[in-house]
Coordinates of C-alpha atoms and ligand atoms in Angstrom, one line a residue:
M1 CA 2.5 -25.1 8.5
I2 CA -1.0 -23.6 8.1
H3 CA -1.1 -21.1 5.3
Y4 CA -3.7 -18.7 6.8
I5 CA -3.8 -16.8 3.5
V6 CA -5.7 -19.7 1.9
I7 CA -8.1 -20.5 4.7
W8 CA -10.8 -18.0 3.7
P9 CA -10.6 -18.7 0.0
A10 CA -10.6 -22.4 0.7
I11 CA -13.7 -22.2 3.0
S12 CA -15.5 -20.0 0.4
M13 CA -14.6 -22.4 -2.4
I14 CA -15.9 -25.4 -0.4
C15 CA -19.1 -23.6 0.5
M16 CA -19.6 -22.6 -3.1
T17 CA -19.1 -26.2 -4.2
L18 CA -21.6 -27.5 -1.6
M19 CA -24.1 -24.9 -2.8
M20 CA -23.6 -25.9 -6.4
M21 CA -24.1 -29.6 -5.5
I22 CA -27.4 -28.8 -3.6
A23 CA -28.5 -26.7 -6.6
I24 CA -27.7 -29.6 -9.0
R25 CA -29.6 -32.0 -6.8
L26 CA -32.7 -29.8 -6.7
F27 CA -32.6 -29.0 -10.4
S28 CA -32.0 -32.7 -11.3
N29 CA -34.9 -33.8 -9.2
A30 CA -37.2 -31.4 -10.9
A31 CA -35.8 -32.3 -14.3
V32 CA -36.1 -36.1 -13.7
D33 CA -39.7 -35.6 -12.5
Y34 CA -40.6 -33.6 -15.6
E35 CA -38.8 -36.0 -18.0
I36 CA -40.4 -39.1 -16.5
K37 CA -43.9 -37.6 -16.6
R38 CA -43.3 -36.6 -20.2
E39 CA -42.1 -40.1 -21.1
I40 CA -45.1 -41.9 -19.4
R41 CA -47.5 -39.5 -21.0
K42 CA -46.1 -40.0 -24.5
S43 CA -46.0 -43.8 -24.2
T44 CA -49.5 -44.0 -22.7
D45 CA -51.0 -41.7 -25.3
N46 CA -49.2 -43.6 -28.2
N47 CA -50.3 -47.0 -26.9
R48 CA -53.8 -45.7 -26.2
R49 CA -54.3 -45.3 -30.0
N50 CA -54.0 -49.0 -30.5
L51 CA -57.1 -49.6 -28.3
S52 CA -60.7 -49.1 -29.0
V53 CA -64.1 -50.3 -27.9
V54 CA -66.2 -51.6 -30.8
N55 CA -69.7 -52.9 -30.2
G56 CA -69.1 -53.0 -26.5
K57 CA -66.0 -55.1 -26.9
L58 CA -62.3 -54.1 -26.4
E59 CA -60.3 -54.2 -29.7
I60 CA -56.5 -54.4 -29.4
A61 CA -54.6 -53.5 -32.6
D62 CA -51.2 -55.2 -33.5
G63 CA -49.2 -52.1 -32.5
F64 CA -50.3 -52.4 -28.9
S65 CA -47.5 -53.4 -26.5
Y66 CA -47.8 -54.2 -22.7
Q67 CA -44.3 -53.0 -22.2
S68 CA -42.8 -50.0 -24.0
D69 CA -39.4 -48.7 -22.9
N70 CA -39.7 -48.6 -19.2
V71 CA -43.5 -48.2 -19.1
S72 CA -45.8 -51.2 -18.5
F73 CA -49.5 -51.2 -19.3
V74 CA -52.8 -52.6 -18.1
V75 CA -56.4 -52.1 -19.3
L76 CA -58.8 -51.3 -16.5
K77 CA -62.4 -50.8 -15.9
R78 CA -63.5 -47.7 -13.9
N79 CA -63.8 -50.0 -10.7
G80 CA -60.2 -51.1 -11.1
E81 CA -60.9 -54.5 -12.5
I82 CA -58.2 -55.5 -15.0
L83 CA -59.3 -56.5 -18.5
A84 CA -55.9 -57.0 -20.1
G85 CA -52.3 -57.1 -18.8
E86 CA -51.2 -57.4 -15.2
Y87 CA -49.4 -55.7 -12.3
P88 CA -46.2 -57.2 -10.9
E89 CA -47.0 -59.2 -7.7
N90 CA -45.3 -56.9 -5.2
I91 CA -47.2 -53.8 -6.2
R92 CA -50.5 -55.3 -7.2
S93 CA -52.7 -54.3 -4.2
D94 CA -51.3 -50.8 -4.1
M95 CA -51.9 -50.3 -7.8
E96 CA -55.4 -51.8 -7.6
N97 CA -56.3 -49.4 -4.8
F98 CA -54.9 -46.3 -6.6
P99 CA -57.8 -44.3 -8.0
I100 CA -58.1 -43.7 -11.7
R101 CA -57.3 -40.1 -12.8
N102 CA -57.9 -39.6 -16.4
N103 CA -55.0 -37.8 -18.3
L104 CA -53.1 -37.1 -15.1
S105 CA -49.6 -38.4 -14.3
S106 CA -49.1 -39.1 -10.5
A107 CA -46.5 -40.6 -8.3
L108 CA -47.1 -43.2 -5.6
V109 CA -44.8 -45.2 -3.4
C110 CA -45.3 -49.0 -3.6
D111 CA -43.1 -51.6 -1.9
G112 CA -40.6 -48.9 -0.9
A113 CA -40.1 -47.6 -4.5
T114 CA -41.6 -44.6 -6.3
Y115 CA -43.8 -45.4 -9.3
Y116 CA -45.3 -43.0 -11.8
V117 CA -48.8 -43.8 -13.0
R118 CA -50.9 -42.3 -15.9
D119 CA -54.4 -43.2 -16.9
A120 CA -55.9 -42.5 -20.4
R121 CA -59.6 -43.1 -21.2
I122 CA -60.2 -45.6 -24.1
G123 CA -64.0 -45.4 -24.2
R124 CA -67.1 -46.9 -22.6
M125 CA -67.9 -50.5 -22.1
G126 CA -71.0 -51.8 -20.5
G127 CA -72.0 -48.3 -19.6
K128 CA -68.7 -47.7 -17.7
G129 CA -65.5 -46.1 -18.6
L130 CA -62.5 -48.2 -19.8
F131 CA -58.9 -46.9 -19.2
L132 CA -55.4 -47.7 -20.2
R133 CA -53.0 -47.4 -17.2
G134 CA -49.3 -46.9 -17.9
F135 CA -46.9 -47.2 -14.9
L136 CA -43.2 -47.1 -14.5
K137 CA -40.7 -47.5 -11.7
K138 CA -38.8 -44.2 -11.1
S139 CA -35.4 -45.9 -10.5
D140 CA -35.7 -47.7 -14.0
A141 CA -36.1 -44.3 -15.7
D142 CA -33.8 -42.0 -13.9
S143 CA -30.6 -44.0 -13.9
V144 CA -29.2 -41.9 -16.8
Y145 CA -30.0 -38.7 -15.0
R146 CA -28.5 -40.0 -11.8
K147 CA -25.4 -40.9 -13.7
L148 CA -25.2 -37.4 -15.1
E149 CA -25.8 -36.0 -11.6
M150 CA -23.0 -38.1 -10.2
G151 CA -20.8 -37.1 -13.1
S152 CA -21.4 -33.4 -12.3
Y153 CA -20.6 -34.0 -8.6
L154 CA -17.3 -35.7 -9.6
M155 CA -16.4 -33.0 -12.0
I156 CA -17.1 -30.2 -9.5
S157 CA -15.2 -32.0 -6.7
G158 CA -12.3 -32.6 -9.1
M159 CA -12.3 -28.9 -10.0
L160 CA -12.4 -28.0 -6.3
C161 CA -9.4 -30.2 -5.6
V162 CA -7.4 -28.7 -8.5
V163 CA -8.2 -25.2 -7.5
L164 CA -7.5 -25.9 -3.8
F165 CA -4.2 -27.6 -4.7
G166 CA -3.2 -24.7 -7.0
T167 CA -4.2 -22.2 -4.3
L168 CA -2.1 -24.1 -1.7
I169 CA 0.9 -24.0 -4.0
L170 CA 0.4 -20.3 -4.6
A171 CA 0.0 -19.7 -0.9
K172 CA 3.1 -21.6 -0.1
R173 CA 5.1 -19.4 -2.5
I174 CA 3.6 -16.2 -1.2
S175 CA 4.1 -17.3 2.4
K176 CA 7.7 -18.2 1.7
E177 CA 8.4 -14.8 0.1
L178 CA 6.6 -13.0 2.9
K179 CA 8.5 -15.1 5.4
N180 CA 11.8 -14.0 3.8
M181 CA 10.8 -10.4 4.1
C182 CA 9.8 -10.8 7.7
Q183 CA 13.1 -12.5 8.5
T184 CA 15.0 -9.6 6.9
A185 CA 12.9 -7.1 8.8
E186 CA 13.5 -9.0 12.1
H187 CA 17.3 -9.1 11.4
I188 CA 17.4 -5.4 10.7
G189 CA 15.4 -4.7 13.8
S190 CA 17.4 -6.9 16.1
N191 CA 20.9 -6.1 14.8
L192 CA 20.2 -2.6 13.5
D193 CA 22.1 -3.8 10.4
M194 CA 20.9 -1.2 8.0
S195 CA 22.9 -2.7 5.1
Q196 CA 20.5 -5.6 4.7
R197 CA 17.9 -5.4 1.9
M198 CA 14.8 -7.4 1.1
R199 CA 15.1 -9.8 -1.8
C200 CA 13.5 -8.5 -4.9
E201 CA 13.8 -10.9 -7.8
D202 CA 12.2 -11.3 -11.3
H203 CA 10.5 -14.6 -10.5
M204 CA 8.7 -13.1 -7.4
F205 CA 5.1 -12.1 -7.5
R206 CA 4.8 -8.6 -8.8
E207 CA 2.9 -7.3 -5.7
I208 CA 5.5 -8.8 -3.3
A209 CA 8.3 -7.5 -5.4
V210 CA 6.7 -4.0 -5.4
L211 CA 6.3 -4.2 -1.6
A212 CA 9.9 -5.4 -1.2
S213 CA 11.3 -2.6 -3.3
A214 CA 9.2 0.0 -1.5
N215 CA 10.6 -1.3 1.8
N216 CA 14.1 -1.2 0.3
R217 CA 13.7 2.4 -0.7
M218 CA 12.5 3.2 2.8
L219 CA 15.6 1.3 4.2
D220 CA 17.8 3.3 1.9
R221 CA 16.4 6.5 3.3
L222 CA 16.6 5.3 6.9
E223 CA 20.2 4.2 6.4
Q224 CA 21.1 7.6 5.0
T225 CA 19.4 9.3 7.9
F226 CA 21.3 7.0 10.4
R227 CA 24.5 7.8 8.6
L228 CA 23.8 11.5 8.7
Q229 CA 22.9 11.2 12.4
E230 CA 26.2 9.4 13.1
Q231 CA 28.1 11.9 11.1
F232 CA 26.3 14.7 12.9
T233 CA 27.3 13.4 16.3
S234 CA 30.9 12.9 15.3
D235 CA 31.0 16.5 13.8
V236 CA 29.5 18.0 17.0
A237 CA 32.1 16.1 19.1
H238 CA 34.9 17.2 16.7
E239 CA 33.8 20.9 16.8
L240 CA 33.6 20.9 20.6
R241 CA 36.9 19.1 21.2
T242 CA 39.2 22.0 20.4
P243 CA 37.5 24.7 22.4
V244 CA 37.1 22.4 25.4
A245 CA 40.8 21.4 25.1
V246 CA 41.8 25.1 25.0
V247 CA 39.6 25.9 28.1
L248 CA 41.1 22.9 30.0
A249 CA 44.7 23.8 29.1
Q250 CA 44.1 27.4 30.1
C251 CA 42.6 26.3 33.5
Q252 CA 45.5 23.9 34.0
Y253 CA 48.0 26.7 33.2
A254 CA 46.3 29.1 35.7
R255 CA 46.2 26.5 38.5
E256 CA 49.8 25.4 38.2
K257 CA 51.1 28.4 40.2
V258 CA 50.1 31.9 41.2
R259 CA 50.3 34.2 38.1
D260 CA 50.3 37.9 37.7
A261 CA 47.1 39.8 36.8
S262 CA 48.0 40.2 33.1
D263 CA 48.5 36.4 32.8
Y264 CA 45.1 35.8 34.4
Q265 CA 43.6 38.3 32.0
E266 CA 45.0 36.4 29.0
V267 CA 43.7 33.1 30.4
L268 CA 40.3 34.6 31.0
D269 CA 40.3 36.1 27.5
A270 CA 41.1 32.7 25.9
I271 CA 38.5 30.9 28.0
Y272 CA 35.9 33.6 27.0
R273 CA 36.7 33.3 23.3
Q274 CA 36.4 29.5 23.4
S275 CA 33.2 29.6 25.5
K276 CA 31.7 32.1 23.1
K277 CA 32.6 29.8 20.2
M278 CA 30.9 26.9 22.1
N279 CA 27.9 29.0 22.8
T280 CA 27.5 29.9 19.1
L281 CA 27.7 26.2 18.2
I282 CA 25.1 25.3 20.9
T283 CA 22.8 28.1 19.9
Q284 CA 23.0 27.1 16.2
L285 CA 22.4 23.5 17.0
L286 CA 19.4 24.3 19.2
K287 CA 18.0 26.5 16.4
F288 CA 18.4 23.5 14.0
S289 CA 16.8 21.0 16.3
R290 CA 13.8 23.3 17.0
L291 CA 13.4 23.9 13.2
D292 CA 13.8 20.2 12.5
Q293 CA 11.1 19.3 15.1
D294 CA 8.9 22.2 13.9
R295 CA 9.0 23.5 17.5
V296 CA 9.7 27.1 16.3
Q297 CA 6.6 29.3 16.7
M298 CA 6.9 31.6 13.7
Q299 CA 5.9 35.1 14.6
E300 CA 4.6 36.0 11.1
E301 CA 4.6 39.7 10.2
V302 CA 5.0 42.0 7.2
L303 CA 8.8 42.5 6.7
D304 CA 10.5 45.4 4.9
L305 CA 13.7 43.7 3.7
M306 CA 15.3 47.1 2.9
E307 CA 15.1 48.1 6.6
I308 CA 16.3 44.7 7.8
V309 CA 19.3 44.7 5.4
Q310 CA 20.2 48.2 6.4
S311 CA 20.2 47.4 10.1
V312 CA 22.2 44.2 9.7
C313 CA 24.8 45.9 7.5
E314 CA 25.2 48.8 10.0
E315 CA 25.7 46.2 12.8
Q316 CA 28.4 44.4 10.7
Q317 CA 30.2 47.7 10.1
E318 CA 30.0 48.6 13.8
K319 CA 31.6 45.2 14.6
G320 CA 34.8 46.5 13.1
N321 CA 34.8 45.0 9.7
D322 CA 35.6 48.4 8.3
T323 CA 38.3 47.1 5.9
I324 CA 35.5 45.7 3.8
A325 CA 33.1 48.3 2.3
I326 CA 29.5 47.4 2.2
H327 CA 27.5 49.0 -0.6
L328 CA 23.7 49.0 -0.4
H329 CA 21.4 49.0 -3.4
L330 CA 18.0 49.0 -1.8
H331 CA 14.8 48.8 -3.7
E332 CA 11.4 48.0 -2.4
A333 CA 11.2 44.4 -1.1
V334 CA 8.3 43.3 1.2
T335 CA 7.6 39.9 2.4
T336 CA 6.0 38.2 5.4
G337 CA 7.8 36.0 8.0
D338 CA 9.6 35.8 11.3
I339 CA 11.9 38.8 11.6
S340 CA 14.3 37.1 14.1
L341 CA 14.8 34.1 11.6
I342 CA 15.1 36.3 8.5
I343 CA 17.8 38.4 10.3
I344 CA 19.8 35.2 11.0
V345 CA 19.8 34.4 7.2
I346 CA 20.8 37.9 6.1
Q347 CA 23.5 38.1 8.8
N348 CA 25.0 34.8 7.7
L349 CA 25.1 35.8 4.1
V350 CA 26.7 39.2 4.9
E351 CA 29.1 37.7 7.4
N352 CA 30.3 35.1 4.9
A353 CA 30.7 37.7 2.2
I354 CA 32.9 39.7 4.5
K355 CA 34.7 36.7 5.8
F356 CA 35.6 35.4 2.3
S357 CA 36.4 38.7 0.7
Y358 CA 40.0 39.8 0.0
P359 CA 41.3 42.5 2.4
D360 CA 40.0 46.0 1.5
G361 CA 37.4 44.4 -0.6
Q362 CA 33.8 45.3 -1.3
V363 CA 30.4 43.6 -0.6
D364 CA 27.3 44.6 -2.5
V365 CA 23.9 44.0 -0.9
E366 CA 20.9 44.5 -3.0
T367 CA 17.2 44.2 -2.3
G368 CA 14.3 44.2 -4.7
E369 CA 11.3 42.4 -6.1
N370 CA 11.1 40.2 -9.2
S371 CA 8.6 37.7 -10.7
G372 CA 6.4 37.9 -7.6
Q373 CA 9.2 37.4 -5.2
A374 CA 11.2 39.6 -2.9
Y375 CA 15.0 39.1 -2.8
V376 CA 18.2 40.0 -0.9
R377 CA 21.3 39.5 -3.0
V378 CA 24.7 39.6 -1.3
T379 CA 27.7 39.8 -3.7
D380 CA 31.3 39.6 -2.8
Y381 CA 34.5 39.7 -4.9
G382 CA 36.5 37.3 -2.8
I383 CA 37.9 33.8 -2.9
G384 CA 34.8 32.2 -4.5
I385 CA 33.8 28.5 -4.3
E386 CA 35.0 25.7 -6.5
P387 CA 32.2 24.2 -8.7
E388 CA 32.5 20.7 -7.2
K389 CA 32.2 22.1 -3.7
L390 CA 29.3 24.3 -4.5
E391 CA 26.7 21.5 -4.0
N392 CA 28.0 20.7 -0.5
I393 CA 27.9 24.1 1.0
F394 CA 24.4 23.6 2.4
R395 CA 25.4 20.4 4.2
R396 CA 25.8 20.6 7.9
F397 CA 29.4 21.1 9.1
Y398 CA 30.7 21.4 5.6
K399 CA 33.5 23.9 5.1
C400 CA 35.2 24.3 1.7
D401 CA 38.5 25.2 3.3
Q402 CA 39.1 24.3 6.9
S403 CA 42.1 26.6 7.3
R404 CA 40.4 29.7 5.9
N405 CA 37.3 29.2 8.1
A406 CA 38.7 28.0 11.5
E407 CA 36.1 30.2 13.3
G408 CA 33.0 28.9 11.5
F409 CA 31.2 25.6 12.1
G410 CA 29.7 25.1 8.6
L411 CA 26.3 25.5 10.0
G412 CA 25.4 29.0 8.8
L413 CA 24.3 28.2 5.3
P414 CA 22.3 25.0 6.1
L415 CA 20.5 26.9 8.8
S416 CA 19.8 29.8 6.4
L417 CA 18.4 27.4 3.8
K418 CA 16.2 25.7 6.4
I419 CA 14.8 29.1 7.4
A420 CA 14.3 30.2 3.8
K421 CA 12.4 26.9 3.0
K422 CA 10.3 27.4 6.2
H423 CA 9.2 30.7 4.7
G424 CA 8.5 29.2 1.3
G425 CA 11.7 30.6 -0.2
R426 CA 15.1 29.4 -1.4
I427 CA 18.7 30.4 -1.7
D428 CA 20.5 30.6 -5.1
V429 CA 24.3 30.7 -5.4
R430 CA 26.6 31.6 -8.2
S431 CA 30.4 31.6 -7.6
T432 CA 33.6 31.8 -9.5
V433 CA 36.9 30.8 -7.8
G434 CA 39.1 33.9 -7.3
K435 CA 36.4 36.2 -8.5
G436 CA 33.7 36.1 -5.8
S437 CA 30.3 34.7 -5.0
E438 CA 26.7 35.8 -5.2
F439 CA 24.1 34.5 -2.8
T440 CA 20.4 35.4 -3.3
L441 CA 17.7 34.8 -0.8
W442 CA 14.3 34.6 -2.4
L443 CA 11.1 34.9 -0.4
P444 CA 7.5 35.1 -1.5
K445 CA 6.4 38.7 -2.1
K446 CA 3.8 40.2 0.3
Ligands
ADP1 P1 30.2 29.0 8.5 O1 29.0 29.3 9.4 O2 31.2 28.2 9.1 O3 30.6 30.2 7.8 P2 28.6 28.3 6.3 O4 27.6 27.2 6.4 O5 28.0 29.7 6.4 O6 29.6 28.0 7.4 O7 29.4 28.1 5.0 C1 29.9 26.9 4.6 C2 31.1 27.0 3.8 O8 30.8 27.6 2.5 C3 32.1 27.9 4.3 O9 33.0 27.2 5.2 C4 32.9 28.4 3.1 O10 33.9 27.5 2.8 C5 31.8 28.4 2.0 N1 31.3 29.8 1.8 C6 30.1 30.3 2.3 N2 30.0 31.5 1.9 C7 31.0 31.8 1.1 C8 31.4 33.0 0.3 N3 30.7 34.1 0.3 N4 32.5 32.9 -0.4 C9 33.3 31.8 -0.4 N5 33.0 30.7 0.3 C10 31.8 30.7 1.0

């Protein structure tokens, strides 16, 4: 299998190695050239000191040598005639034709090989110059450098192999771990099995482990959302089942035989009540869905909470809840928001307070401003909520006591909280079982 993850690093490593080799080659050529010229100059100058022209004759001291290290020597006249020493046979004619250049090191190609030549003036003989010529074959002198160069190539290639091999092993491990993640994702996608999680172990690469745990956290949230969705569908079906069953039964009863007018009236009343209940549920669900999808166009305006509370409470009293006394304690409370949404919240809180009060009880509704916020506080002295249930009351379809709240759907408080949050506010609750509850809606003060 090709590990695409290593292709680019491998290509760049190979390119870098090639570039390093070319650089070594260029530098070593220049270094070899410099070193050989230095060597031939040193040997020629040293050897030159053993030669002199005395009384028109060439004197050769004992220290003179025709071969020193790799350099060979001949003594020449200006016209190229050799006085002492000799050229090897294969390069003789080329060397003889090569012009004398005093104190200059030059390269020439003879018999397919490169030679370095250096001439040093000894003196004058017979009116003409006399020179010592040192020459050496490049391949004799540069073998050490070439070995070093080869050594460098081998070392670089070895390092390249080690790095490539290491990279390949790393890539294999990374690919394997990524492949596992992909397989898990594929499995979740095709089977919608939200219980699966990506492997996240200590020996894994940190970055991959971080990616896997981030994916797992996302899957946790998705699973929770899926579960809520399923729960939501089953709750809606459950809430609709009873009213639909009642409507069907009433219709069945009316169709069985001809009934008198009062029977039909009763049937119609029952169907009306159940339809109204279904209508309330559908309206609340629609509100939720619109708020969830941010499809509610908020009509922002300055709201006087004292006025709104007053009108909501009057409406409640008119509805016939006169066994419960509503006491208003109204102080200035101004906010901004959508009046139709804020009314829904206040209505819910007041209706709940009335619903869960003891007969002939009292509900206190207070408005005011505190710490830069406007508030509406609804206090009842009714049945209260158990502490362990308190945290659930804002969950959709949650009812603390099914039998006491057969009419409700458990949607009022979650909807109210959603609206409060949409306005930048919150709802606080305090409750004691058997003593009552206090719900406070907080909204930013205008
Ligand atoms: P519903 O719309 O059915 O009344 P809510 O969401 O408004 O549902 O309330 C959820 C549950 O919280 C209610 O079923 C009830 O058990 C509890 N609850 C809400 N308000 C009060 C209150 N003032 N006193 C006691 N229990 C309450």
